[in-house]
mmCIF file of C-alpha atoms and ligand atoms in Angstrom:
data_model
loop_
_atom_site.group_PDB
_atom_site.id
_atom_site.type_symbol
_atom_site.label_atom_id
_atom_site.label_comp_id
_atom_site.label_asym_id
_atom_site.label_seq_id
_atom_site.Cartn_x
_atom_site.Cartn_y
_atom_site.Cartn_z
ATOM 1 C CA MET A 1 -20.697 -11.979 5.183
ATOM 2 C CA ASN A 2 -24.235 -10.649 5.403
ATOM 3 C CA LEU A 3 -25.204 -13.534 7.695
ATOM 4 C CA LEU A 4 -22.224 -12.846 9.961
ATOM 5 C CA VAL A 5 -23.126 -9.154 10.146
ATOM 6 C CA ARG A 6 -26.797 -9.941 10.848
ATOM 7 C CA LEU A 7 -25.953 -12.449 13.616
ATOM 8 C CA ARG A 8 -23.476 -9.978 15.118
ATOM 9 C CA ASP A 9 -26.145 -7.294 15.296
ATOM 10 C CA GLU A 10 -29.048 -9.524 16.417
ATOM 11 C CA LEU A 11 -27.138 -11.536 19.033
ATOM 12 C CA ASP A 12 -24.687 -8.813 20.092
ATOM 13 C CA LEU A 13 -21.756 -11.047 19.134
ATOM 14 C CA SER A 14 -18.077 -10.267 18.826
ATOM 15 C CA TYR A 15 -15.870 -11.893 16.204
ATOM 16 C CA VAL A 16 -12.175 -12.168 15.638
ATOM 17 C CA PHE A 17 -12.171 -12.071 11.835
ATOM 18 C CA ILE A 18 -8.890 -12.775 10.025
ATOM 19 C CA SER A 19 -8.575 -11.803 6.378
ATOM 20 C CA HIS A 20 -6.261 -10.377 3.723
ATOM 21 C CA ASP A 21 -9.293 -8.796 2.067
ATOM 22 C CA VAL A 22 -9.416 -5.165 3.178
ATOM 23 C CA ALA A 23 -12.864 -4.671 1.634
ATOM 24 C CA MET A 24 -14.293 -7.496 3.772
ATOM 25 C CA VAL A 25 -12.555 -6.165 6.855
ATOM 26 C CA ARG A 26 -14.222 -2.799 6.292
ATOM 27 C CA GLN A 27 -17.624 -4.467 6.037
ATOM 28 C CA ILE A 28 -17.503 -6.459 9.261
ATOM 29 C CA SER A 29 -15.096 -4.675 11.626
ATOM 30 C CA ASP A 30 -15.275 -2.098 14.356
ATOM 31 C CA ASP A 31 -11.564 -2.303 15.147
ATOM 32 C CA VAL A 32 -8.671 -3.696 13.127
ATOM 33 C CA GLY A 33 -5.233 -5.004 14.030
ATOM 34 C CA VAL A 34 -2.835 -5.176 11.085
ATOM 35 C CA MET A 35 -0.198 -7.895 11.439
ATOM 36 C CA TYR A 36 3.142 -8.285 9.646
ATOM 37 C CA LEU A 37 5.335 -11.328 10.170
ATOM 38 C CA GLY A 38 3.330 -12.401 13.221
ATOM 39 C CA LYS A 39 3.221 -9.062 15.055
ATOM 40 C CA VAL A 40 0.606 -6.323 15.247
ATOM 41 C CA VAL A 41 2.017 -3.215 13.551
ATOM 42 C CA GLU A 42 -1.065 -0.973 13.650
ATOM 43 C CA ILE A 43 -4.318 -1.162 15.604
ATOM 44 C CA GLY A 44 -7.380 1.010 15.982
ATOM 45 C CA PRO A 45 -10.900 1.756 14.741
ATOM 46 C CA TRP A 46 -11.096 0.502 11.154
ATOM 47 C CA LYS A 47 -11.888 3.838 9.502
ATOM 48 C CA PRO A 48 -8.813 5.837 10.527
ATOM 49 C CA ALA A 49 -6.576 2.741 10.522
ATOM 50 C CA LEU A 50 -7.519 1.805 6.949
ATOM 51 C CA ASP A 51 -8.420 5.175 5.441
ATOM 52 C CA GLU A 52 -5.494 7.103 6.917
ATOM 53 C CA PRO A 53 -2.978 4.380 7.765
ATOM 54 C CA LEU A 54 0.177 5.280 9.646
ATOM 55 C CA HIS A 55 2.224 2.139 8.960
ATOM 56 C CA PRO A 56 3.777 1.684 5.511
ATOM 57 C CA TYR A 57 2.608 -1.964 5.416
ATOM 58 C CA THR A 58 -1.026 -0.969 6.094
ATOM 59 C CA HIS A 59 -0.647 1.666 3.385
ATOM 60 C CA GLY A 60 0.543 -1.050 1.012
ATOM 61 C CA LEU A 61 -2.287 -3.439 1.933
ATOM 62 C CA ARG A 62 -4.769 -0.710 1.223
ATOM 63 C CA GLY A 63 -3.123 0.008 -2.115
ATOM 64 C CA ALA A 64 -3.370 -3.684 -3.060
ATOM 65 C CA VAL A 65 -7.180 -3.538 -3.085
ATOM 66 C CA PRO A 66 -8.129 -3.650 -6.775
ATOM 67 C CA VAL A 67 -9.833 -0.509 -8.035
ATOM 68 C CA PRO A 68 -13.130 -1.767 -9.571
ATOM 69 C CA ASP A 69 -12.885 0.654 -12.491
ATOM 70 C CA PRO A 70 -10.646 -0.154 -15.487
ATOM 71 C CA SER A 71 -10.281 3.546 -16.276
ATOM 72 C CA VAL A 72 -8.649 4.217 -12.882
ATOM 73 C CA ALA A 73 -4.959 3.319 -12.553
ATOM 74 C CA GLN A 74 -3.832 1.338 -9.514
ATOM 75 C CA PRO A 75 -1.596 3.630 -7.388
ATOM 76 C CA ILE A 76 1.885 2.150 -7.931
ATOM 77 C CA SER A 77 3.341 4.081 -4.997
ATOM 78 C CA ALA A 78 1.015 2.219 -2.619
ATOM 79 C CA THR A 79 2.112 -1.316 -3.437
ATOM 80 C CA VAL A 80 4.444 -3.371 -1.251
ATOM 81 C CA VAL A 81 7.509 -4.636 -3.095
ATOM 82 C CA GLY A 82 9.934 -7.458 -2.316
ATOM 83 C CA GLU A 83 9.458 -10.824 -0.660
ATOM 84 C CA VAL A 84 8.080 -11.757 2.738
ATOM 85 C CA PRO A 85 11.103 -12.603 4.929
ATOM 86 C CA ASN A 86 11.614 -15.974 6.594
ATOM 87 C CA PRO A 87 9.749 -15.739 9.953
ATOM 88 C CA ALA A 88 12.295 -18.156 11.460
ATOM 89 C CA ASP A 89 15.093 -15.695 10.584
ATOM 90 C CA PRO A 90 13.442 -12.276 10.595
ATOM 91 C CA PRO A 91 15.229 -9.031 9.644
ATOM 92 C CA SER A 92 16.737 -6.964 12.456
ATOM 93 C CA GLY A 93 14.916 -3.978 13.970
ATOM 94 C CA CYS A 94 11.631 -3.343 12.206
ATOM 95 C CA THR A 95 10.976 -6.580 10.308
ATOM 96 C CA PHE A 96 9.335 -4.570 7.509
ATOM 97 C CA HIS A 97 12.496 -2.520 6.812
ATOM 98 C CA PRO A 98 13.721 -4.475 3.713
ATOM 99 C CA ARG A 99 10.444 -3.582 1.965
ATOM 100 C CA CYS A 100 9.800 -0.136 3.385
ATOM 101 C CA PRO A 101 10.158 3.015 1.246
ATOM 102 C CA LEU A 102 10.580 5.165 4.384
ATOM 103 C CA ARG A 103 13.226 3.089 6.194
ATOM 104 C CA GLU A 104 15.978 4.875 8.073
ATOM 105 C CA ASP A 105 19.074 3.620 9.913
ATOM 106 C CA VAL A 106 17.117 3.408 13.165
ATOM 107 C CA CYS A 107 14.652 1.009 11.506
ATOM 108 C CA VAL A 108 17.422 -1.533 10.890
ATOM 109 C CA ALA A 109 18.852 -1.203 14.390
ATOM 110 C CA GLN A 110 15.834 -0.964 16.715
ATOM 111 C CA VAL A 111 12.483 -2.734 17.009
ATOM 112 C CA PRO A 112 9.774 -0.024 16.984
ATOM 113 C CA PRO A 113 7.362 -0.311 19.928
ATOM 114 C CA LEU A 114 3.613 -0.481 19.307
ATOM 115 C CA THR A 115 2.458 2.796 20.869
ATOM 116 C CA ASP A 116 0.150 5.752 20.294
ATOM 117 C CA ALA A 117 2.704 8.246 21.634
ATOM 118 C CA GLY A 118 2.498 11.053 19.060
ATOM 119 C CA THR A 119 0.017 9.267 16.777
ATOM 120 C CA PRO A 120 -3.813 9.084 16.621
ATOM 121 C CA HIS A 121 -3.786 5.301 17.176
ATOM 122 C CA PRO A 122 -1.121 2.736 18.097
ATOM 123 C CA VAL A 123 1.476 1.974 15.415
ATOM 124 C CA ALA A 124 4.851 0.212 15.459
ATOM 125 C CA CYS A 125 6.886 2.564 13.270
ATOM 126 C CA HIS A 126 9.760 4.887 14.174
ATOM 127 C CA VAL A 127 8.939 7.371 11.414
ATOM 128 C CA ALA A 128 5.203 7.482 12.201
ATOM 129 C CA GLN A 129 5.964 8.111 15.869
ATOM 130 C CA ARG A 130 8.216 11.046 14.923
ATOM 131 C CA GLU A 131 6.052 12.477 12.130
ATOM 132 C CA GLY A 132 2.565 11.853 13.637
ATOM 133 C CA GLY A 133 -0.165 13.408 11.527
ATOM 134 C CA ARG A 134 2.194 14.009 8.566
ATOM 135 C CA MET A 135 2.496 10.254 7.987
ATOM 136 C CA PRO A 136 -0.401 9.856 5.493
ATOM 137 C CA LEU A 137 1.205 12.601 3.361
ATOM 138 C CA LEU A 138 4.662 11.009 3.561
ATOM 139 C CA LEU A 139 3.194 7.638 2.575
ATOM 140 C CA ALA A 140 1.279 9.134 -0.328
ATOM 141 C CA GLU A 141 4.508 10.688 -1.629
ATOM 142 C CA SER A 142 6.676 7.607 -1.029
ATOM 143 C CA ARG A 143 7.781 5.294 -3.821
ATOM 144 C CA ALA A 144 8.024 1.584 -3.128
ATOM 145 C CA GLU A 145 11.551 0.332 -3.834
ATOM 146 C CA PRO A 146 13.151 -2.849 -2.529
ATOM 147 C CA ALA A 147 16.157 -2.499 -0.217
ATOM 148 C CA ARG A 148 19.548 -2.801 -1.901
HETATM 149 S S1 SF4 B 1 9.955 1.533 11.444
HETATM 150 FE FE1 SF4 B 1 11.039 2.198 9.612
HETATM 151 S S2 SF4 B 1 11.167 0.400 8.294
HETATM 152 FE FE2 SF4 B 1 9.590 0.006 9.844
HETATM 153 S S3 SF4 B 1 7.692 0.613 8.903
HETATM 154 FE FE3 SF4 B 1 8.426 2.393 10.010
HETATM 155 S S4 SF4 B 1 9.647 3.584 8.538
HETATM 156 FE FE4 SF4 B 1 9.339 1.534 7.689
#
């Protein structure tokens, strides 16, 4: 990682770096695009996108980063529950809806567009687009439960 960062800085390089490791992404990235089931669901400068995520899946990814202190409890509300759906037969509407603690009827019926209308950076989420800056608070208060 250090070599990649040094070469980037010395040679003015750009990388497309793909990882599930949020800590590594923080170290190397200027901008991040978070993908779920093959589609970008949130995109923007890494700091607001990862520190104040607007999409429930990004919130869950962030919560899955182990806390390197055994005296600090992992935040249960931030984890993503349920199974990854079959990409060949994805759920209707927002493909994250079976796992989303904030899902509404519209999420099942309509695909959310990736847009920054009403939000600080682009996100594909009906609730984030309606709630805007309140989204980090709603996510912090949400409890992960699988769809019934
Ligand atoms: S559109 Fe609905 S189901 Fe999809 S991430 Fe947003 S709140 Fe959750």
